[in-house]
CSV table of C-alpha atoms in Angstrom, one decimal:
chain,number,residue,atom,x,y,z
A,1,MET,CA,0.0,0.0,0.0
A,2,ARG,CA,1.4,3.4,-1.0
A,3,PRO,CA,1.8,6.1,1.7
A,4,ALA,CA,-0.7,8.3,-0.1
A,5,SER,CA,-3.5,5.7,0.4
A,6,LEU,CA,-2.4,4.7,3.9
A,7,PHE,CA,-3.4,7.9,5.6
A,8,PRO,CA,-7.1,8.0,4.4
A,9,ALA,CA,-7.5,4.3,5.4
A,10,LEU,CA,-6.0,4.9,8.8
A,11,THR,CA,-8.3,7.9,9.3
A,12,ARG,CA,-11.4,5.9,8.4
A,13,ARG,CA,-10.3,3.1,10.7
A,14,THR,CA,-9.8,5.6,13.6
A,15,ARG,CA,-13.2,7.1,13.0
A,16,ARG,CA,-14.8,3.7,13.0
A,17,LEU,CA,-13.1,2.7,16.3
A,18,TRP,CA,-14.1,6.1,17.8
A,19,ARG,CA,-17.7,5.5,16.9
A,20,GLN,CA,-17.7,1.9,18.2
A,21,TYR,CA,-15.8,2.4,21.4
A,22,GLY,CA,-14.6,6.0,22.0
A,23,VAL,CA,-18.0,7.6,22.3
A,24,PHE,CA,-19.3,4.9,24.6
A,25,TRP,CA,-16.2,5.0,26.9
A,26,LEU,CA,-16.5,8.8,27.0
A,27,GLY,CA,-20.1,8.5,28.1
A,28,ALA,CA,-19.2,6.0,30.8
A,29,ILE,CA,-16.5,8.3,32.1
A,30,ALA,CA,-19.0,11.2,32.2
A,31,VAL,CA,-21.5,9.0,34.2
A,32,GLY,CA,-18.8,8.1,36.7
A,33,LEU,CA,-17.7,11.7,37.1
A,34,THR,CA,-21.2,13.0,37.4
A,35,ALA,CA,-22.2,10.4,39.9
A,36,VAL,CA,-19.3,11.3,42.2
A,37,LEU,CA,-19.8,15.0,41.9
A,38,TYR,CA,-23.5,14.7,42.4
A,39,ALA,CA,-23.0,12.6,45.5
A,40,ARG,CA,-20.6,15.2,46.9
A,41,LEU,CA,-23.1,18.0,46.1
A,42,ILE,CA,-25.8,16.2,48.0
A,43,ASP,CA,-23.6,15.4,51.0
A,44,TRP,CA,-22.5,19.1,51.1
A,45,GLY,CA,-26.1,20.2,51.0
A,46,TYR,CA,-27.2,18.0,53.9
A,47,ASP,CA,-24.1,19.0,55.9
A,48,THR,CA,-25.1,22.6,55.4
A,49,PHE,CA,-28.6,21.9,56.5
A,50,ARG,CA,-27.4,20.2,59.7
A,51,THR,CA,-24.9,23.0,60.4
A,52,VAL,CA,-27.6,25.7,60.1
A,53,ARG,CA,-30.0,23.6,62.2
A,54,GLN,CA,-27.5,23.5,65.0
A,55,HIS,CA,-27.6,27.2,65.3
A,56,ALA,CA,-31.3,27.6,64.8
A,57,ALA,CA,-33.3,24.4,65.6
A,58,TRP,CA,-36.6,26.1,64.6
A,59,LEU,CA,-35.4,27.1,61.2
A,60,PRO,CA,-36.8,24.0,59.3
A,61,LEU,CA,-40.3,25.1,60.2
A,62,VAL,CA,-39.8,28.0,57.9
A,63,ALA,CA,-37.1,26.9,55.4
A,64,THR,CA,-38.4,23.4,54.6
A,65,PRO,CA,-41.9,24.6,53.6
A,66,ALA,CA,-40.4,27.4,51.6
A,67,ILE,CA,-38.0,25.1,49.7
A,68,ALA,CA,-40.8,22.6,49.2
A,69,ALA,CA,-43.0,25.2,47.6
A,70,GLY,CA,-40.2,26.5,45.4
A,71,SER,CA,-39.1,23.1,44.3
A,72,VAL,CA,-42.6,22.1,43.2
A,73,TRP,CA,-43.1,25.3,41.3
A,74,LEU,CA,-39.8,24.8,39.5
A,75,THR,CA,-40.6,21.1,38.7
A,76,ARG,CA,-44.0,21.8,37.3
A,77,ARG,CA,-42.9,24.9,35.5
A,78,PHE,CA,-39.6,23.9,33.9
A,79,PHE,CA,-38.7,20.3,34.6
A,80,ARG,CA,-41.7,18.1,34.0
A,81,GLY,CA,-40.3,14.5,33.6
A,82,ALA,CA,-37.7,15.0,36.4
A,83,GLU,CA,-40.1,14.1,39.2
A,84,GLY,CA,-39.5,11.1,41.4
A,85,SER,CA,-36.4,8.9,41.4
A,86,GLY,CA,-36.3,8.7,37.6
A,87,ILE,CA,-36.3,4.9,37.5
A,88,PRO,CA,-39.9,4.7,36.1
A,89,GLN,CA,-38.9,7.1,33.3
A,90,VAL,CA,-36.0,4.9,32.4
A,91,ILE,CA,-38.1,1.8,32.4
A,92,ALA,CA,-40.7,3.5,30.2
A,93,THR,CA,-38.1,4.5,27.8
A,94,LEU,CA,-36.6,1.0,27.6
A,95,HIS,CA,-40.0,-0.6,27.1
A,96,ALA,CA,-41.2,1.9,24.4
A,97,ASN,CA,-39.6,3.8,21.6
A,98,PRO,CA,-36.3,5.0,23.0
A,99,SER,CA,-36.0,7.9,20.6
A,100,ALA,CA,-39.5,9.3,21.3
A,101,PHE,CA,-39.5,8.7,25.0
A,102,GLY,CA,-35.8,9.6,25.6
A,103,SER,CA,-36.2,12.9,23.8
A,104,ARG,CA,-38.8,13.8,26.4
A,105,LEU,CA,-37.7,12.1,29.6
A,106,LEU,CA,-33.9,11.9,29.2
A,107,THR,CA,-32.9,15.4,28.1
A,108,LEU,CA,-30.0,17.4,29.4
A,109,ARG,CA,-32.5,20.0,30.7
A,110,LEU,CA,-34.1,17.4,32.9
A,111,LEU,CA,-30.7,16.2,34.0
A,112,PHE,CA,-29.9,19.7,35.2
A,113,GLY,CA,-33.3,20.0,36.9
A,114,LYS,CA,-32.9,16.6,38.6
A,115,ILE,CA,-29.6,17.7,40.1
A,116,LEU,CA,-30.8,21.2,41.0
A,117,ILE,CA,-34.1,20.4,42.7
A,118,SER,CA,-32.9,17.2,44.5
A,119,PHE,CA,-30.1,19.4,45.9
A,120,LEU,CA,-32.7,22.0,47.0
A,121,GLY,CA,-34.7,19.2,48.6
A,122,ILE,CA,-31.8,17.8,50.6
A,123,LEU,CA,-30.9,21.4,51.6
A,124,GLY,CA,-34.3,21.6,53.1
A,125,GLY,CA,-34.0,18.3,55.0
A,126,PHE,CA,-36.3,16.2,52.7
A,127,THR,CA,-36.2,12.5,53.2
A,128,ILE,CA,-34.9,11.7,49.7
A,129,GLY,CA,-31.9,9.8,48.3
A,130,ARG,CA,-29.5,10.5,45.5
A,131,GLU,CA,-29.1,6.9,44.1
A,132,GLY,CA,-32.4,6.7,42.2
A,133,PRO,CA,-31.8,10.1,40.5
A,134,THR,CA,-28.3,9.0,39.5
A,135,VAL,CA,-30.0,6.2,37.4
A,136,GLN,CA,-31.9,8.8,35.3
A,137,ILE,CA,-28.9,11.1,35.2
A,138,GLY,CA,-26.7,8.3,33.9
A,139,ALA,CA,-29.3,7.2,31.4
A,140,ALA,CA,-29.7,10.8,30.2
A,141,LEU,CA,-26.0,11.3,29.7
A,142,MET,CA,-25.6,8.1,27.7
A,143,PHE,CA,-28.7,8.6,25.7
A,144,ASN,CA,-27.6,12.1,24.5
A,145,LEU,CA,-24.5,10.5,23.0
A,146,ARG,CA,-26.7,8.9,20.3
A,147,ARG,CA,-26.2,12.0,18.1
A,148,PHE,CA,-22.5,11.0,17.7
A,149,TYR,CA,-23.5,7.7,16.0
A,150,PRO,CA,-24.2,8.4,12.3
A,151,ARG,CA,-26.6,5.4,12.0
A,152,SER,CA,-28.2,5.5,15.5
A,153,ASN,CA,-31.2,3.2,15.8
A,154,ALA,CA,-33.5,1.9,18.5
A,155,LEU,CA,-31.1,-0.9,19.5
A,156,ILE,CA,-28.2,1.5,20.0
A,157,GLU,CA,-30.4,3.9,22.0
A,158,ARG,CA,-31.8,1.2,24.2
A,159,GLN,CA,-28.3,-0.1,25.0
A,160,LEU,CA,-27.0,3.4,25.8
A,161,VAL,CA,-29.9,4.0,28.2
A,162,LEU,CA,-29.6,0.7,29.9
A,163,ALA,CA,-25.8,1.0,30.2
A,164,GLY,CA,-26.0,4.5,31.6
A,165,ALA,CA,-28.7,3.6,34.1
A,166,ALA,CA,-26.8,0.6,35.4
A,167,ALA,CA,-23.5,2.5,35.5
A,168,GLY,CA,-25.2,5.3,37.5
A,169,LEU,CA,-26.5,2.9,40.2
A,170,SER,CA,-23.2,1.1,40.4
A,171,ALA,CA,-21.2,4.3,40.8
A,172,ALA,CA,-23.7,5.8,43.3
A,173,PHE,CA,-23.4,2.8,45.7
A,174,ASN,CA,-20.0,1.4,44.6
A,175,THR,CA,-21.8,-1.9,43.9
A,176,PRO,CA,-20.9,-3.1,40.4
A,177,LEU,CA,-22.7,-6.5,40.7
A,178,ALA,CA,-25.8,-4.7,41.9
A,179,GLY,CA,-25.7,-2.5,38.8
A,180,ILE,CA,-25.7,-5.5,36.5
A,181,VAL,CA,-28.5,-7.3,38.4
A,182,PHE,CA,-30.5,-4.1,38.6
A,183,ALA,CA,-30.4,-3.7,34.8
A,184,ILE,CA,-31.6,-7.3,34.3
A,185,GLU,CA,-34.2,-7.6,37.1
A,186,GLU,CA,-35.7,-4.2,37.3
A,187,LEU,CA,-35.1,-2.2,34.1
A,188,THR,CA,-35.5,-4.8,31.4
A,189,ARG,CA,-36.9,-8.0,33.1
A,190,SER,CA,-34.7,-10.0,30.7
A,191,PHE,CA,-31.2,-10.7,29.7
A,192,SER,CA,-29.7,-10.0,26.3
A,193,GLU,CA,-26.3,-11.5,25.4
A,194,ARG,CA,-25.7,-8.7,22.9
A,195,ALA,CA,-26.2,-6.1,25.5
A,196,SER,CA,-24.2,-7.8,28.3
A,197,GLY,CA,-20.8,-6.6,27.0
A,198,VAL,CA,-22.0,-3.0,26.7
A,199,LEU,CA,-23.5,-3.1,30.1
A,200,ILE,CA,-20.5,-4.5,31.9
A,201,THR,CA,-18.1,-2.2,30.1
A,202,ALA,CA,-20.1,0.9,31.2
A,203,ILE,CA,-20.2,-0.3,34.8
A,204,ILE,CA,-16.4,-1.0,34.8
A,205,VAL,CA,-15.5,2.3,33.3
A,206,ALA,CA,-17.8,4.3,35.5
A,207,GLY,CA,-16.7,2.3,38.6
A,208,VAL,CA,-13.1,2.9,37.9
A,209,ILE,CA,-13.7,6.6,37.7
A,210,ALA,CA,-15.7,6.5,41.0
A,211,LEU,CA,-13.0,4.5,42.7
A,212,GLY,CA,-10.3,6.8,41.5
A,213,LEU,CA,-12.0,9.8,43.1
A,214,ASN,CA,-13.5,8.2,46.2
A,215,GLY,CA,-11.1,5.3,46.8
A,216,ASN,CA,-12.0,1.7,47.4
A,217,TYR,CA,-14.8,1.6,50.1
A,218,THR,CA,-17.9,-0.1,51.1
A,219,TYR,CA,-21.1,2.0,51.5
A,220,PHE,CA,-21.8,1.0,55.1
A,221,GLY,CA,-18.4,-0.5,56.0
A,222,THR,CA,-17.9,-4.1,57.0
A,223,ILE,CA,-20.2,-5.6,59.6
A,224,ASP,CA,-19.1,-8.0,62.3
A,225,ILE,CA,-21.4,-11.1,62.4
A,226,GLY,CA,-19.4,-12.8,65.1
A,227,PRO,CA,-17.5,-16.1,65.1
A,228,SER,CA,-20.5,-18.3,64.4
A,229,PHE,CA,-24.1,-17.9,63.2
A,230,PRO,CA,-26.8,-17.3,65.9
A,231,LYS,CA,-28.9,-20.2,66.9
A,232,LEU,CA,-32.1,-18.3,66.1
A,233,LEU,CA,-30.9,-17.0,62.8
A,234,ALA,CA,-33.6,-18.9,60.8
A,235,VAL,CA,-36.4,-17.6,63.1
A,236,ALA,CA,-35.0,-14.1,62.8
A,237,VAL,CA,-35.0,-14.3,59.0
A,238,VAL,CA,-38.6,-15.3,58.9
A,239,VAL,CA,-39.8,-12.7,61.5
A,240,THR,CA,-37.7,-9.9,59.9
A,241,ALA,CA,-39.1,-10.8,56.5
A,242,LEU,CA,-42.7,-10.7,57.7
A,243,VAL,CA,-42.2,-7.4,59.5
A,244,THR,CA,-40.4,-5.6,56.7
A,245,GLY,CA,-42.6,-7.2,54.1
A,246,ILE,CA,-45.7,-5.8,55.7
A,247,ALA,CA,-44.1,-2.4,56.4
A,248,GLY,CA,-42.8,-2.1,52.8
A,249,GLY,CA,-46.1,-3.3,51.3
A,250,CYS,CA,-47.9,-0.6,53.4
A,251,PHE,CA,-45.5,2.0,52.3
A,252,GLY,CA,-46.0,1.1,48.6
A,253,TRP,CA,-49.8,1.1,49.1
A,254,LEU,CA,-49.6,4.6,50.6
A,255,LEU,CA,-47.7,5.9,47.6
A,256,LEU,CA,-49.9,4.2,45.0
A,257,ASN,CA,-53.2,4.8,46.6
A,258,THR,CA,-53.0,8.2,48.3
A,259,GLY,CA,-56.4,9.1,46.9
A,260,ARG,CA,-57.9,6.5,49.2
A,261,TRP,CA,-56.4,7.7,52.5
A,262,LEU,CA,-55.7,11.4,52.1
A,263,PRO,CA,-58.5,13.6,53.3
A,264,SER,CA,-60.6,15.2,50.6
A,265,ARG,CA,-59.7,18.7,51.7
A,266,LEU,CA,-56.0,17.9,51.2
A,267,LEU,CA,-56.8,16.4,47.8
A,268,ALA,CA,-58.6,19.5,46.8
A,269,LEU,CA,-55.8,21.6,48.1
A,270,TYR,CA,-53.3,19.6,46.0
A,271,HIS,CA,-55.4,19.9,42.8
A,272,GLU,CA,-56.2,23.6,43.2
A,273,ARG,CA,-53.0,24.9,44.9
A,274,PRO,CA,-50.2,22.3,44.5
A,275,VAL,CA,-47.5,24.8,45.7
A,276,ALA,CA,-49.4,25.4,48.9
A,277,PHE,CA,-49.9,21.7,49.3
A,278,ALA,CA,-46.1,21.2,48.9
A,279,ALA,CA,-45.5,23.9,51.6
A,280,LEU,CA,-47.8,21.9,54.0
A,281,CYS,CA,-45.9,18.7,53.3
A,282,GLY,CA,-42.7,20.6,54.0
A,283,PHE,CA,-44.1,21.8,57.3
A,284,THR,CA,-44.9,18.1,58.1
A,285,ILE,CA,-41.4,17.0,57.3
A,286,ALA,CA,-40.0,19.8,59.6
A,287,ALA,CA,-42.4,19.0,62.5
A,288,VAL,CA,-41.6,15.3,62.4
A,289,GLY,CA,-37.9,16.0,62.1
A,290,ILE,CA,-37.8,18.3,65.1
A,291,ALA,CA,-40.0,16.0,67.2
A,292,SER,CA,-37.6,13.1,66.4
A,293,GLY,CA,-34.5,15.1,67.4
A,294,GLY,CA,-33.5,15.6,63.8
A,295,THR,CA,-33.0,11.9,63.0
A,296,THR,CA,-35.7,11.8,60.2
A,297,PHE,CA,-34.1,14.6,58.2
A,298,GLY,CA,-32.2,13.7,55.1
A,299,SER,CA,-31.6,10.3,53.4
A,300,GLY,CA,-30.9,8.5,56.7
A,301,TYR,CA,-27.5,7.3,55.7
A,302,ALA,CA,-25.8,8.6,58.8
A,303,GLU,CA,-28.4,7.0,61.1
A,304,ALA,CA,-28.1,3.6,59.4
A,305,ARG,CA,-24.3,3.8,59.4
A,306,GLY,CA,-24.4,4.7,63.1
A,307,LEU,CA,-26.6,1.8,64.0
A,308,LEU,CA,-24.3,-0.6,62.2
A,309,ASP,CA,-21.1,0.6,63.8
A,310,GLY,CA,-22.7,1.0,67.2
A,311,SER,CA,-22.3,4.8,67.4
A,312,GLU,CA,-26.0,5.7,67.1
A,313,GLN,CA,-28.9,5.0,69.5
A,314,LEU,CA,-32.3,5.5,67.9
A,315,SER,CA,-35.8,5.3,69.3
A,316,ALA,CA,-38.0,2.3,68.6
A,317,PHE,CA,-40.4,4.7,66.8
A,318,TYR,CA,-37.7,5.9,64.4
A,319,PRO,CA,-38.7,3.7,61.4
A,320,PHE,CA,-42.4,4.8,61.6
A,321,ALA,CA,-41.4,8.5,61.9
A,322,LYS,CA,-39.0,8.1,59.0
A,323,MET,CA,-41.8,6.6,56.9
A,324,VAL,CA,-44.1,9.5,57.6
A,325,SER,CA,-41.3,12.0,56.6
A,326,MET,CA,-40.6,9.9,53.5
A,327,VAL,CA,-44.3,9.9,52.3
A,328,ALA,CA,-44.5,13.6,52.9
A,329,SER,CA,-41.3,14.1,50.9
A,330,TYR,CA,-42.8,12.4,47.8
A,331,LEU,CA,-46.4,13.6,47.8
A,332,PRO,CA,-45.5,17.0,46.4
A,333,GLY,CA,-43.8,15.5,43.3
A,334,ILE,CA,-40.2,16.7,43.4
A,335,PRO,CA,-37.1,14.8,42.3
A,336,GLY,CA,-35.6,12.3,44.8
A,337,GLY,CA,-35.0,8.7,45.4
A,338,ILE,CA,-36.1,6.0,47.8
A,339,PHE,CA,-33.2,3.6,48.0
A,340,ALA,CA,-31.2,5.3,50.8
A,341,PRO,CA,-34.3,6.2,52.9
A,342,SER,CA,-35.6,2.7,52.5
A,343,LEU,CA,-32.3,1.3,53.8
A,344,SER,CA,-32.4,3.7,56.8
A,345,ILE,CA,-36.0,2.6,57.6
A,346,GLY,CA,-34.9,-1.0,57.3
A,347,ALA,CA,-32.1,-0.3,59.7
A,348,GLY,CA,-34.6,1.1,62.1
A,349,PHE,CA,-36.8,-2.0,62.0
A,350,GLY,CA,-33.6,-4.1,62.6
A,351,ASN,CA,-33.0,-2.0,65.7
A,352,LEU,CA,-36.6,-2.5,66.8
A,353,LEU,CA,-36.4,-6.3,66.3
A,354,HIS,CA,-33.3,-6.3,68.5
A,355,LEU,CA,-35.7,-6.0,71.4
A,356,VAL,CA,-37.1,-9.4,70.5
A,357,PHE,CA,-33.8,-11.1,69.5
A,358,GLY,CA,-31.6,-9.6,72.2
A,359,ASP,CA,-29.0,-12.4,72.0
A,360,MET,CA,-28.2,-11.7,68.3
A,361,ARG,CA,-25.7,-9.1,67.2
A,362,LEU,CA,-27.4,-5.9,66.2
A,363,PRO,CA,-25.6,-5.5,62.8
A,364,VAL,CA,-26.9,-8.9,61.7
A,365,LEU,CA,-30.5,-7.9,62.4
A,366,ILE,CA,-30.0,-4.5,60.7
A,367,ALA,CA,-28.6,-6.2,57.6
A,368,LEU,CA,-31.6,-8.5,57.4
A,369,ALA,CA,-34.1,-5.7,57.9
A,370,MET,CA,-32.4,-3.4,55.4
A,371,VAL,CA,-32.6,-6.0,52.6
A,372,GLY,CA,-36.1,-7.0,53.7
A,373,TYR,CA,-37.5,-3.5,53.6
A,374,LEU,CA,-35.8,-2.6,50.3
A,375,ALA,CA,-37.0,-5.8,48.7
A,376,ALA,CA,-40.5,-5.1,49.9
A,377,VAL,CA,-40.6,-1.6,48.5
A,378,THR,CA,-39.0,-2.3,45.2
A,379,GLN,CA,-40.1,-5.9,44.8
A,380,SER,CA,-36.7,-6.7,43.3
A,381,PRO,CA,-35.3,-9.3,45.7
A,382,ILE,CA,-32.2,-10.2,43.8
A,383,THR,CA,-31.1,-6.5,43.3
A,384,SER,CA,-31.9,-5.8,47.0
A,385,PHE,CA,-29.8,-8.6,48.5
A,386,VAL,CA,-26.9,-8.0,46.1
A,387,ILE,CA,-26.9,-4.3,46.9
A,388,VAL,CA,-26.9,-4.8,50.7
A,389,MET,CA,-24.4,-7.6,50.5
A,390,GLU,CA,-21.9,-5.4,48.6
A,391,MET,CA,-22.7,-2.4,50.9
A,392,ILE,CA,-21.8,-4.3,54.1
A,393,ASN,CA,-19.3,-6.7,52.7
A,394,GLY,CA,-21.7,-9.4,54.0
A,395,HIS,CA,-20.9,-12.4,51.9
A,396,ALA,CA,-21.2,-14.6,55.0
A,397,LEU,CA,-24.9,-13.7,55.3
A,398,VAL,CA,-25.7,-14.2,51.6
A,399,ILE,CA,-28.1,-17.1,52.2
A,400,SER,CA,-29.9,-15.3,55.0
A,401,LEU,CA,-30.1,-12.1,52.9
A,402,MET,CA,-31.5,-14.0,49.9
A,403,ALA,CA,-34.2,-15.7,52.0
A,404,THR,CA,-35.3,-12.5,53.7
A,405,ALA,CA,-35.5,-10.6,50.4
A,406,LEU,CA,-37.5,-13.4,48.7
A,407,ILE,CA,-40.1,-13.7,51.6
A,408,SER,CA,-40.5,-10.0,52.1
A,409,SER,CA,-40.9,-9.2,48.4
A,410,ARG,CA,-43.5,-11.9,48.0
A,411,LEU,CA,-45.4,-10.7,51.0
A,412,SER,CA,-45.3,-7.1,49.8
A,413,ARG,CA,-46.9,-8.1,46.5
A,414,LEU,CA,-50.0,-9.1,48.4
A,415,PHE,CA,-50.5,-5.3,49.1
A,416,VAL,CA,-49.4,-3.7,45.8
A,417,PRO,CA,-47.9,-4.5,42.4
A,418,PRO,CA,-44.2,-3.7,41.8
A,419,LEU,CA,-43.7,0.0,42.5
A,420,TYR,CA,-41.4,1.1,39.7
A,421,GLU,CA,-43.1,-0.9,37.0
A,422,THR,CA,-46.5,0.4,38.1
A,423,LEU,CA,-45.2,4.0,38.1
A,424,SER,CA,-43.6,3.6,34.6
A,425,GLN,CA,-47.0,2.7,33.1
A,426,ARG,CA,-48.2,6.3,33.5
A,427,TYR,CA,-45.8,7.4,30.8
A,428,LEU,CA,-47.2,4.8,28.5
A,429,ALA,CA,-50.8,5.8,29.2
A,430,PRO,CA,-51.8,7.0,25.7
A,431,ALA,CA,-51.1,3.6,24.1
A,432,MET,CA,-52.5,1.7,27.1
A,433,HIS,CA,-55.8,3.6,27.2
A,434,ALA,CA,-56.3,3.4,23.5
A,435,ALA,CA,-55.9,-0.3,23.6
A,436,ALA,CA,-58.3,-0.6,26.6
A,437,ALA,CA,-60.9,1.4,24.7
A,438,GLY,CA,-60.5,-0.6,21.5
A,439,GLU,CA,-59.3,2.5,19.7
A,440,PRO,CA,-56.5,2.5,17.1
A,441,PRO,CA,-53.2,3.4,18.7
A,442,ARG,CA,-52.0,7.0,18.2
A,443,ALA,CA,-49.0,7.7,16.0
A,444,GLY,CA,-48.6,4.0,15.2
A,445,ALA,CA,-48.3,2.8,18.8
A,446,SER,CA,-49.7,-0.7,18.8
A,447,ALA,CA,-48.8,-1.5,22.4
A,448,PRO,CA,-46.9,0.2,25.2
A,449,GLN,CA,-43.8,-1.8,24.4
A,450,ASP,CA,-43.8,-0.4,20.8
A,451,ALA,CA,-45.1,3.0,21.5
A,452,ALA,CA,-44.0,5.6,19.0
A,453,VAL,CA,-45.9,8.4,20.7
A,454,GLU,CA,-44.3,10.8,23.2
A,455,PRO,CA,-44.8,9.8,26.8
A,456,THR,CA,-47.7,11.3,28.6
A,457,ASP,CA,-47.1,13.9,31.3
A,458,PRO,CA,-48.1,12.6,34.7
A,459,LEU,CA,-48.4,16.2,36.0
A,460,ASP,CA,-51.4,16.6,33.7
A,461,THR,CA,-53.0,13.2,33.1
A,462,LEU,CA,-53.0,11.4,36.4
A,463,LEU,CA,-56.4,11.6,38.0
A,464,ASP,CA,-57.8,10.8,41.4
A,465,GLU,CA,-60.6,8.3,42.0
A,466,THR,CA,-63.3,10.9,41.8
A,467,THR,CA,-62.7,11.6,38.1
A,468,GLY,CA,-62.2,8.1,36.6
A,469,GLY,CA,-60.9,6.9,33.3
A,470,ASN,CA,-63.4,8.7,31.1
A,471,ALA,CA,-62.0,12.0,32.1
A,472,HIS,CA,-58.6,10.8,31.2
A,473,ARG,CA,-59.8,9.9,27.7
A,474,ASP,CA,-61.6,13.3,27.4
A,475,ASP,CA,-58.4,15.1,28.3
A,476,MET,CA,-56.5,13.1,25.7
A,477,ALA,CA,-59.1,13.8,23.1
A,478,ASP,CA,-58.7,17.5,23.8
A,479,ASP,CA,-55.0,17.2,23.3
A,480,ALA,CA,-54.2,19.2,26.3
A,481,ALA,CA,-50.7,20.7,26.1
A,482,PRO,CA,-48.4,18.5,28.2
A,483,ASP,CA,-46.4,21.4,29.5
A,484,ALA,CA,-49.4,23.6,30.6
A,485,PRO,CA,-49.1,24.7,34.2
A,486,ASP,CA,-52.6,23.7,34.9
A,487,ALA,CA,-54.8,21.0,33.4
A,488,PRO,CA,-57.7,22.4,31.5
A,489,ALA,CA,-60.5,20.5,33.2
A,490,ALA,CA,-59.9,18.8,36.5
A,491,PRO,CA,-56.4,19.8,37.7
A,492,ALA,CA,-54.3,16.6,37.7
A,493,PRO,CA,-51.9,15.6,40.4
A,494,ALA,CA,-48.2,15.5,40.0
A,495,ALA,CA,-46.1,12.4,39.9
A,496,GLY,CA,-46.4,10.9,43.3
A,497,SER,CA,-49.5,12.9,43.8
A,498,PRO,CA,-52.7,11.8,45.5
A,499,THR,CA,-54.2,9.3,43.1
A,500,PRO,CA,-55.4,5.8,43.4
A,501,HIS,CA,-53.5,4.6,40.4
A,502,ALA,CA,-50.0,6.0,40.7
A,503,ALA,CA,-48.0,8.0,43.0
A,504,ARG,CA,-44.7,9.7,43.0
A,505,ASP,CA,-42.0,7.1,43.2
A,506,ALA,CA,-39.6,8.1,44.7
A,507,GLN,CA,-34.4,5.8,44.5
């Protein structure tokens, strides 16, 4: 080959390698960097809240309602689609047309709004986590790289979204195995050999970046289970699974059926004045936090870590107070996750069960209760026990963790369907309602899994039990603008709002 023809061939080869590997690796690096910086921002925000509260213990009664109101206004006005943990948005994108749904739910504008408003929420002491939002952030970063592929298609876009979401969770918790399992069990409910290499590569690259910046660490440290297993370990597994399964099922029911238990006056307040409703929820969070001595503010990571290492003493009422604060944090419909708060509530139940199993080591009960409650809330038992196992370096407890996760998740399903999967259906509502009514799908959408339409806007289309499905179809027939501040007929609740069909998720 002559030198004159060598250079063009080398250039073409370089461009092809860049498109195949370089763009993807660059995206994985961006996910790892963003996950670490986002975690530090959230930690700094909560440290600031705690510092200010030490000087003015009453300040949350004013600041938290104000931040809640401002956050809801910003979400509804500028960042619709950023509400909740973001995991339902990712699931909807993967199960529908990635291009149409990702262009609405995984934009860089929503990525910015997710970070901004969740930061405001933690700055106000909301009971929210950062891990779920990192899933949507990672998916959004990778999805927006599709423009660098000259022949981007649905397969490439779906792989980018899946890899970004899994890498985000892995980098957030420093749990690479959990990232893989989460992608298979929760996001896609299936395994594709073609996507496995892409998935693992993204997790490795993002994980290396996170480890390089944070060092090698376990999320909750390494627990001490003692020289031998307790004699009543099997009994403790069953009892813990029953308690956390019921508690997690009740929590899911509260989120998915708020229209059934919230007083009608509060429902009316939400529909007519959602910002005022958010301020009331903020006041509830502040009141519960002050009454608990400040233990219910924030994600609960410090409290769970303190219980595990023996440096924290919490009341037996802590898990119940934390659940109240958590529900109040998600009813308004702002960005925030449920993973870390769920682990903290689980730790509280483990501390409570230590009153029954006094001869067992407290960290063992806490580990069982954390995996039980998380599995009950998410109904993803494999992901739950793998996450907790990696968080506490608890390989010795793997069988016990597996059994607890399985029992509690099955028990929770008696109360509610899977939380994230149920919440994701709201974004597929146009195709689903058309199929239920026997109408031809809009814009070529023959089923939710093949939807070519844009996702519906939960802030406009979710209805409470007093309006019913006919009103939903009427609203769709009228083609209400998805970004209108108020619904044209009956004002519709935000994601996680008081409705019997779907509530704000929270991760």
